[in-house]
Each structure stands twice: as structure tokens, then as C-alpha cells.
Amino acid sequence: DAGVIQSPRHEVTEMGQEVTLRCKPISGHDYLFWYRQTMMRGLELLIYFNNNVPIDDSGMPEDRFSAKMPNASFSTLKIQPSEPRDSAVYFCASSFRGVSGANVLTFGAGSRLTVL
Amino acid sequence: GNSVTQMEGPVTLSEEAFLTINCTYTATGYPSLFWYVQYPGEGLQLLLKATKADDKGSNKGFEATYRKETTSFHLEKGSVQVSDSAVYFCALSTNTGNQFYFGTGTSLTVIP
């Protein structure tokens, strides 16, 4: 299994531009999570999906952020317009409920976003 | 509510020293507990887990025991290596299994 695949790995853009981050979860995983990691705030949950349906988006910082999951193998996180304070590493993670009853969360390598 | 508290870093140890990173949790119900490790420039990776009280998770020489009476899941390793330098995150998932709560992370540096 290739694991959780995120693209791009690095993105540098200018303030006001639209940014789209992409994620391919592990096949068979029914939960997908988007996290943001910064030095100041640590790891923050932005939104998560179950069976492609958004369940909790209370962590999305503001209306400039949106996330979609059109099918079980693809999700996007969009920022429009981007601002310098959005600079962070964005992680996608997926999970399934194993036989032990515990979900096991698998992270992608992250997308490092820099907004100038 | 649910939360995880882990010891503040950074932690610096000499090679072959004993490691303990403390983690305590607050949770409703019976959570599963995890330690994740993040190497520089990479995503978080599952290091070990425990799904019920008194379970011991272990991997790569690391161990942690799920202690319900003290609501703790401390990470230990008897002899650290330079390659263990990373940030370690304690986490829990609720017994519904679809919410994860992470600690703030503890940075470990092992010097030769």
C-alpha cells in the first residue's frame, strides 16, 4: 500500500491566491481527516469526513477554507484567498476501525504551504 | 471532555540513556491510546497503541502501558539512539473511534 498520498509536498504562493491541497486516502479507510500544524498552535484538526460526508468542520478557521471529498479516494482542501497566516504544514490522514475496535490513524507526508 | 497532556520539551539525552515521556489523559468512556512519532520533514507515524486498561504497547524498543487508575500512558525506552531524535505525540481516540485528540508533542534530541 502506498499510504496516504498528499500533493503538492511544497507550495509557495502569494497572498490572495487560491491554494488547493489534495489527498488520496488509503483504500478501504472510511474516515479522512485534515490537520494543520504550526509551531505556535501545534496540530489542529480542521475537518473530518466519514464515508465522504463531512462530519465536523468546527476546526476550519474561517470561510476562506473549504474541503470536499467527492469520492472515497480523493479529497481537497482549498484556501481562497490565501493569507500569510495560513502558512503551515497541512496533513491529511485516514483511518479505519480495526478488529481491535480501535481506529488506526495513518498520516500523509504533509503539504508545506508558504504564503508570501 | 477529552484531552491529552504530555510533558513539555525539549528533551535532550545522551545515547543509551533511559527515556520517559509522560502522558496523562482525560476521557469519557474507554479510549484507545497511542504514541505517534514525527521525524523531521515527515508526517506522524504510529509508534505503538493500547486499546484497553493494562495493555502494553511496544515497538522498536519503546513501550507504554495503559494505566486506567492513573489515567496515564507514559512512553519509555531503555536505551535511546541518535536515530530516535524526533517529536513524540501522545493521543487518544474515543470509544466511538472517530475522534482523535493529540498532545502538544515532545521534542527529543539524542546526542552521541
PDB file of N, CA, C and O in Angstrom, chain A residues 52-85:
ATOM      1  N   ASN A  52     -17.149   9.854   3.017  1.00  0.00           N
ATOM      2  CA  ASN A  52     -17.182  11.002   2.104  1.00  0.00           C
ATOM      3  C   ASN A  52     -18.076  12.142   2.600  1.00  0.00           C
ATOM      4  O   ASN A  52     -18.182  13.168   1.914  1.00  0.00           O
ATOM      5  N   VAL A  53     -18.692  12.006   3.733  1.00  0.00           N
ATOM      6  CA  VAL A  53     -19.583  13.041   4.253  1.00  0.00           C
ATOM      7  C   VAL A  53     -18.868  13.834   5.348  1.00  0.00           C
ATOM      8  O   VAL A  53     -18.321  13.232   6.282  1.00  0.00           O
ATOM      9  N   PRO A  54     -18.846  15.180   5.262  1.00  0.00           N
ATOM     10  CA  PRO A  54     -18.214  15.962   6.331  1.00  0.00           C
ATOM     11  C   PRO A  54     -18.991  15.805   7.639  1.00  0.00           C
ATOM     12  O   PRO A  54     -20.201  16.004   7.666  1.00  0.00           O
ATOM     13  N   ILE A  55     -18.264  15.459   8.690  1.00  0.00           N
ATOM     14  CA  ILE A  55     -18.907  15.208   9.982  1.00  0.00           C
ATOM     15  C   ILE A  55     -18.708  16.388  10.932  1.00  0.00           C
ATOM     16  O   ILE A  55     -19.632  16.778  11.640  1.00  0.00           O
ATOM     17  N   ASP A  56     -17.518  16.929  10.969  1.00  0.00           N
ATOM     18  CA  ASP A  56     -17.213  18.015  11.898  1.00  0.00           C
ATOM     19  C   ASP A  56     -16.232  18.972  11.229  1.00  0.00           C
ATOM     20  O   ASP A  56     -15.100  18.602  10.967  1.00  0.00           O
ATOM     21  N   ASP A  57     -16.696  20.164  10.940  1.00  0.00           N
ATOM     22  CA  ASP A  57     -15.815  21.175  10.341  1.00  0.00           C
ATOM     23  C   ASP A  57     -15.597  22.341  11.297  1.00  0.00           C
ATOM     24  O   ASP A  57     -15.237  23.439  10.861  1.00  0.00           O
ATOM     25  N   SER A  58     -15.805  22.109  12.566  1.00  0.00           N
ATOM     26  CA  SER A  58     -15.684  23.209  13.536  1.00  0.00           C
ATOM     27  C   SER A  58     -14.265  23.743  13.651  1.00  0.00           C
ATOM     28  O   SER A  58     -14.053  24.846  14.142  1.00  0.00           O
ATOM     29  N   GLY A  59     -13.292  22.995  13.189  1.00  0.00           N
ATOM     30  CA  GLY A  59     -11.914  23.457  13.245  1.00  0.00           C
ATOM     31  C   GLY A  59     -11.479  24.287  12.055  1.00  0.00           C
ATOM     32  O   GLY A  59     -10.384  24.847  12.052  1.00  0.00           O
ATOM     33  N   MET A  60     -12.325  24.388  11.066  1.00  0.00           N
ATOM     34  CA  MET A  60     -11.979  25.202   9.890  1.00  0.00           C
ATOM     35  C   MET A  60     -11.936  26.663  10.343  1.00  0.00           C
ATOM     36  O   MET A  60     -12.925  27.192  10.856  1.00  0.00           O
ATOM     37  N   PRO A  61     -10.807  27.321  10.120  1.00  0.00           N
ATOM     38  CA  PRO A  61     -10.610  28.641  10.738  1.00  0.00           C
ATOM     39  C   PRO A  61     -11.577  29.719  10.258  1.00  0.00           C
ATOM     40  O   PRO A  61     -11.968  30.560  11.036  1.00  0.00           O
ATOM     41  N   GLU A  62     -11.940  29.719   9.031  1.00  0.00           N
ATOM     42  CA  GLU A  62     -12.873  30.734   8.525  1.00  0.00           C
ATOM     43  C   GLU A  62     -13.361  30.335   7.144  1.00  0.00           C
ATOM     44  O   GLU A  62     -12.957  29.300   6.611  1.00  0.00           O
ATOM     45  N   ASP A  63     -14.225  31.163   6.605  1.00  0.00           N
ATOM     46  CA  ASP A  63     -14.873  30.824   5.342  1.00  0.00           C
ATOM     47  C   ASP A  63     -13.908  30.727   4.171  1.00  0.00           C
ATOM     48  O   ASP A  63     -14.268  30.200   3.116  1.00  0.00           O
ATOM     49  N   ARG A  64     -12.722  31.213   4.353  1.00  0.00           N
ATOM     50  CA  ARG A  64     -11.741  31.103   3.256  1.00  0.00           C
ATOM     51  C   ARG A  64     -11.317  29.652   3.031  1.00  0.00           C
ATOM     52  O   ARG A  64     -10.770  29.321   1.991  1.00  0.00           O
ATOM     53  N   PHE A  65     -11.571  28.822   4.030  1.00  0.00           N
ATOM     54  CA  PHE A  65     -11.192  27.416   3.949  1.00  0.00           C
ATOM     55  C   PHE A  65     -12.414  26.580   3.581  1.00  0.00           C
ATOM     56  O   PHE A  65     -13.501  26.763   4.138  1.00  0.00           O
ATOM     57  N   SER A  66     -12.203  25.638   2.647  1.00  0.00           N
ATOM     58  CA  SER A  66     -13.264  24.697   2.319  1.00  0.00           C
ATOM     59  C   SER A  66     -12.638  23.351   1.995  1.00  0.00           C
ATOM     60  O   SER A  66     -11.496  23.279   1.538  1.00  0.00           O
ATOM     61  N   ALA A  67     -13.367  22.290   2.255  1.00  0.00           N
ATOM     62  CA  ALA A  67     -12.877  20.941   1.977  1.00  0.00           C
ATOM     63  C   ALA A  67     -13.992  20.129   1.350  1.00  0.00           C
ATOM     64  O   ALA A  67     -15.160  20.293   1.700  1.00  0.00           O
ATOM     65  N   LYS A  68     -13.576  19.251   0.432  1.00  0.00           N
ATOM     66  CA  LYS A  68     -14.541  18.384  -0.231  1.00  0.00           C
ATOM     67  C   LYS A  68     -13.981  16.977  -0.304  1.00  0.00           C
ATOM     68  O   LYS A  68     -12.767  16.770  -0.287  1.00  0.00           O
ATOM     69  N   MET A  69     -14.892  16.034  -0.413  1.00  0.00           N
ATOM     70  CA  MET A  69     -14.492  14.650  -0.634  1.00  0.00           C
ATOM     71  C   MET A  69     -15.488  14.055  -1.627  1.00  0.00           C
ATOM     72  O   MET A  69     -16.497  13.458  -1.223  1.00  0.00           O
ATOM     73  N   PRO A  70     -15.250  14.241  -2.902  1.00  0.00           N
ATOM     74  CA  PRO A  70     -16.216  13.818  -3.925  1.00  0.00           C
ATOM     75  C   PRO A  70     -16.346  12.306  -4.038  1.00  0.00           C
ATOM     76  O   PRO A  70     -17.389  11.823  -4.504  1.00  0.00           O
ATOM     77  N   ASN A  71     -15.326  11.575  -3.632  1.00  0.00           N
ATOM     78  CA  ASN A  71     -15.408  10.108  -3.645  1.00  0.00           C
ATOM     79  C   ASN A  71     -14.458   9.542  -2.600  1.00  0.00           C
ATOM     80  O   ASN A  71     -13.708  10.296  -1.959  1.00  0.00           O
ATOM     81  N   ALA A  72     -14.483   8.249  -2.452  1.00  0.00           N
ATOM     82  CA  ALA A  72     -13.739   7.606  -1.364  1.00  0.00           C
ATOM     83  C   ALA A  72     -12.230   7.676  -1.545  1.00  0.00           C
ATOM     84  O   ALA A  72     -11.487   7.353  -0.606  1.00  0.00           O
ATOM     85  N   SER A  73     -11.761   8.073  -2.704  1.00  0.00           N
ATOM     86  CA  SER A  73     -10.321   8.038  -2.940  1.00  0.00           C
ATOM     87  C   SER A  73      -9.710   9.418  -3.167  1.00  0.00           C
ATOM     88  O   SER A  73      -8.557   9.529  -3.584  1.00  0.00           O
ATOM     89  N   PHE A  74     -10.458  10.475  -2.859  1.00  0.00           N
ATOM     90  CA  PHE A  74      -9.922  11.802  -3.146  1.00  0.00           C
ATOM     91  C   PHE A  74     -10.575  12.869  -2.278  1.00  0.00           C
ATOM     92  O   PHE A  74     -11.792  12.881  -2.099  1.00  0.00           O
ATOM     93  N   SER A  75      -9.731  13.761  -1.766  1.00  0.00           N
ATOM     94  CA  SER A  75     -10.245  14.899  -1.018  1.00  0.00           C
ATOM     95  C   SER A  75      -9.388  16.122  -1.330  1.00  0.00           C
ATOM     96  O   SER A  75      -8.202  15.997  -1.650  1.00  0.00           O
ATOM     97  N   THR A  76      -9.984  17.283  -1.235  1.00  0.00           N
ATOM     98  CA  THR A  76      -9.261  18.539  -1.420  1.00  0.00           C
ATOM     99  C   THR A  76      -9.522  19.477  -0.260  1.00  0.00           C
ATOM    100  O   THR A  76     -10.592  19.469   0.346  1.00  0.00           O
ATOM    101  N   LEU A  77      -8.520  20.277   0.031  1.00  0.00           N
ATOM    102  CA  LEU A  77      -8.641  21.382   0.976  1.00  0.00           C
ATOM    103  C   LEU A  77      -8.252  22.640   0.216  1.00  0.00           C
ATOM    104  O   LEU A  77      -7.161  22.717  -0.346  1.00  0.00           O
ATOM    105  N   LYS A  78      -9.181  23.590   0.171  1.00  0.00           N
ATOM    106  CA  LYS A  78      -8.958  24.784  -0.619  1.00  0.00           C
ATOM    107  C   LYS A  78      -8.917  26.014   0.288  1.00  0.00           C
ATOM    108  O   LYS A  78      -9.725  26.130   1.241  1.00  0.00           O
ATOM    109  N   ILE A  79      -8.019  26.913  -0.011  1.00  0.00           N
ATOM    110  CA  ILE A  79      -7.934  28.186   0.693  1.00  0.00           C
ATOM    111  C   ILE A  79      -8.035  29.290  -0.346  1.00  0.00           C
ATOM    112  O   ILE A  79      -7.244  29.360  -1.286  1.00  0.00           O
ATOM    113  N   GLN A  80      -9.048  30.120  -0.191  1.00  0.00           N
ATOM    114  CA  GLN A  80      -9.269  31.189  -1.160  1.00  0.00           C
ATOM    115  C   GLN A  80      -9.955  32.385  -0.499  1.00  0.00           C
ATOM    116  O   GLN A  80     -11.097  32.238  -0.034  1.00  0.00           O
ATOM    117  N   PRO A  81      -9.307  33.540  -0.424  1.00  0.00           N
ATOM    118  CA  PRO A  81      -7.924  33.803  -0.802  1.00  0.00           C
ATOM    119  C   PRO A  81      -6.957  33.424   0.314  1.00  0.00           C
ATOM    120  O   PRO A  81      -7.314  33.447   1.483  1.00  0.00           O
ATOM    121  N   SER A  82      -5.743  33.104  -0.046  1.00  0.00           N
ATOM    122  CA  SER A  82      -4.754  32.729   0.968  1.00  0.00           C
ATOM    123  C   SER A  82      -4.152  33.973   1.621  1.00  0.00           C
ATOM    124  O   SER A  82      -4.106  35.057   1.026  1.00  0.00           O
ATOM    125  N   GLU A  83      -3.708  33.792   2.876  1.00  0.00           N
ATOM    126  CA  GLU A  83      -3.077  34.867   3.639  1.00  0.00           C
ATOM    127  C   GLU A  83      -1.789  34.323   4.255  1.00  0.00           C
ATOM    128  O   GLU A  83      -1.669  33.108   4.473  1.00  0.00           O
ATOM    129  N   PRO A  84      -0.845  35.211   4.566  1.00  0.00           N
ATOM    130  CA  PRO A  84       0.420  34.738   5.158  1.00  0.00           C
ATOM    131  C   PRO A  84       0.221  33.900   6.409  1.00  0.00           C
ATOM    132  O   PRO A  84       0.980  32.957   6.651  1.00  0.00           O
ATOM    133  N   ARG A  85      -0.798  34.193   7.212  1.00  0.00           N
ATOM    134  CA  ARG A  85      -1.013  33.419   8.436  1.00  0.00           C
ATOM    135  C   ARG A  85      -1.503  32.002   8.166  1.00  0.00           C
ATOM    136  O   ARG A  85      -1.604  31.187   9.097  1.00  0.00           O
TER     137      ARG A  85
END
